[in-house]
């Protein structure tokens, strides 16, 4: 558990004031699934559209859908090459009408988009089902932290 003013976990005695939660799952030994739930960040950017990054050959196209309740579901992908996060990433983001964001990020180690798509453990329908699950919630902070100096 964390809040919008910290990049790392909150101390145990502050968990009740969390504004975001992250869960990490080891999927294959080299690949992972990260699920996050974030309350609306005051002054933060909306996460309800496609990035304007160039698309590589074989990369799945970004898809944006507005759901009946007003939520926005974005399915996107990216290739990260130069960090400890290197790999092919498949991201499903649900932005709720209140501005809260639920995200499933699946990292796949591969040599190409074709190989990454083949090695994907969860497809976009499964990750959409995960972020759309009404049970995936957490309470509002007991004490809301001050707005961040530099919203993300």
C-alpha positions as a printed Julia matrix, in Angstrom:
152×3 Matrix{Float64}:
   0.0     0.0     0.0
   1.19    3.48   -0.83
  -0.14    6.96   -1.43
   0.24    9.53   -4.18
   3.13   11.21   -2.31
   5.33    8.1    -2.02
   6.89    5.8    -4.6
   7.32    2.98   -2.1
   5.23    1.27    0.54
   3.75    3.12    3.48
   4.8     2.16    7.0
   2.47   -0.45    8.53
   0.86    2.11   10.83
  -0.14    4.27    7.79
  -1.7     1.59    5.56
  -5.21    2.78    6.42
  -4.34    6.05    4.6
  -3.33    4.36    1.32
  -4.49    5.83   -1.97
  -3.04    3.02   -4.08
  -2.45   -0.69   -3.78
  -0.26   -2.91   -5.94
  -0.13   -6.68   -6.22
   2.68   -8.47   -8.04
   2.42  -12.02   -9.33
   5.26  -14.13  -10.7
   3.62  -15.7   -13.75
   6.37  -17.8   -15.34
   9.6   -17.2   -13.44
  10.67  -14.43  -15.83
   7.32  -12.77  -16.47
   4.91  -11.04  -14.13
   1.46   -9.59  -13.72
   1.11   -6.39  -11.7
  -2.33   -5.23  -10.61
  -2.83   -1.76   -9.17
  -5.76    0.18   -7.79
  -5.33    3.94   -7.45
  -7.69    6.57   -6.1
  -8.01    9.7    -8.27
  -4.85   11.8    -7.91
  -5.77   15.47   -7.37
  -4.54   17.32  -10.44
  -3.38   14.04  -12.01
  -3.59   13.16  -15.67
  -6.46   11.09  -17.03
  -5.5     7.55  -18.01
  -8.33    7.01  -20.43
  -6.7     7.24  -23.85
  -3.99    5.64  -25.96
  -0.39    6.8   -25.72
   0.88    8.51  -28.85
   3.99    6.31  -29.01
   4.91    4.82  -32.39
   3.59    1.33  -33.0
   6.12   -1.38  -33.88
   5.44   -4.06  -36.52
   3.35   -6.84  -34.95
   2.39   -4.74  -31.92
  -1.3    -4.97  -30.98
  -3.21   -1.75  -31.6
  -4.43    0.3   -28.67
  -8.17    0.02  -28.04
 -10.42    2.39  -26.06
 -13.98    1.52  -25.01
 -16.47    3.55  -23.01
 -18.54    1.21  -20.84
 -22.24    1.67  -19.98
 -21.43    3.0   -16.47
 -19.18    5.73  -17.96
 -15.91    3.92  -17.19
 -13.21    3.84  -19.86
 -11.35    0.62  -20.66
  -8.02    0.95  -22.48
  -6.06   -2.03  -23.77
  -2.54   -1.1   -24.85
   0.97   -2.49  -25.19
   4.54   -1.23  -25.22
   8.07   -2.5   -25.71
  10.51   -1.39  -23.01
  14.13   -2.02  -23.93
  16.55   -0.18  -21.69
  15.72   -0.7   -18.01
  15.21   -3.39  -15.41
  11.63   -3.41  -16.73
  12.75   -4.51  -20.2
  10.21   -6.67  -21.99
   6.93   -6.59  -23.83
   4.15   -5.1   -21.74
   0.43   -5.61  -22.15
  -1.63   -3.08  -20.17
  -5.35   -3.02  -19.43
  -6.56    0.11  -17.65
 -10.04    0.83  -16.33
 -10.74    4.45  -15.35
 -13.91    4.67  -13.27
 -16.3     7.65  -13.38
 -14.89    8.87  -10.02
 -11.36    8.98  -11.53
 -10.07    5.87   -9.74
  -7.87    3.67  -11.93
  -7.47   -0.12  -11.97
  -4.61   -1.49  -14.06
  -3.31   -4.92  -15.01
   0.21   -4.87  -16.47
   1.56   -8.12  -17.86
   5.3    -8.25  -18.65
   6.44  -10.89  -21.11
  10.08  -11.71  -21.88
  10.45  -12.3   -25.61
  12.48  -11.44  -28.71
   9.58  -10.12  -30.82
   5.94   -9.1   -30.64
   4.94  -12.4   -32.26
   6.81  -14.34  -29.57
   5.43  -12.09  -26.81
   1.86  -12.64  -27.99
   2.46  -16.39  -28.06
   3.95  -16.4   -24.55
   1.26  -14.19  -22.99
  -0.34  -16.04  -20.1
  -3.44  -13.8   -19.95
  -5.22  -12.35  -22.95
  -6.81   -8.89  -22.97
 -10.25  -10.34  -22.23
  -8.94  -11.97  -19.07
  -7.15   -8.84  -17.84
 -10.23   -6.75  -18.68
 -12.3    -9.17  -16.59
  -9.83   -8.72  -13.76
  -9.88   -4.9   -13.69
 -13.66   -4.86  -14.2
 -14.28   -7.23  -11.28
 -16.47   -5.28   -8.81
 -14.76   -7.09   -5.91
 -11.44   -5.41   -6.8
 -11.81   -2.42   -4.48
 -10.26   -0.93   -1.38
 -11.53    1.62    1.13
 -10.97    5.34    0.95
  -8.08    6.54    3.11
  -8.98    7.26    6.74
  -6.88   10.43    6.47
  -6.52   11.65    2.9
  -2.93   12.74    2.21
  -2.3    16.22    0.83
  -2.29   16.48   -2.97
   1.06   15.63   -4.54
   3.4    18.45   -5.51
   3.92   16.86   -8.95
   0.85   14.83  -10.02
   1.51   11.9   -12.37
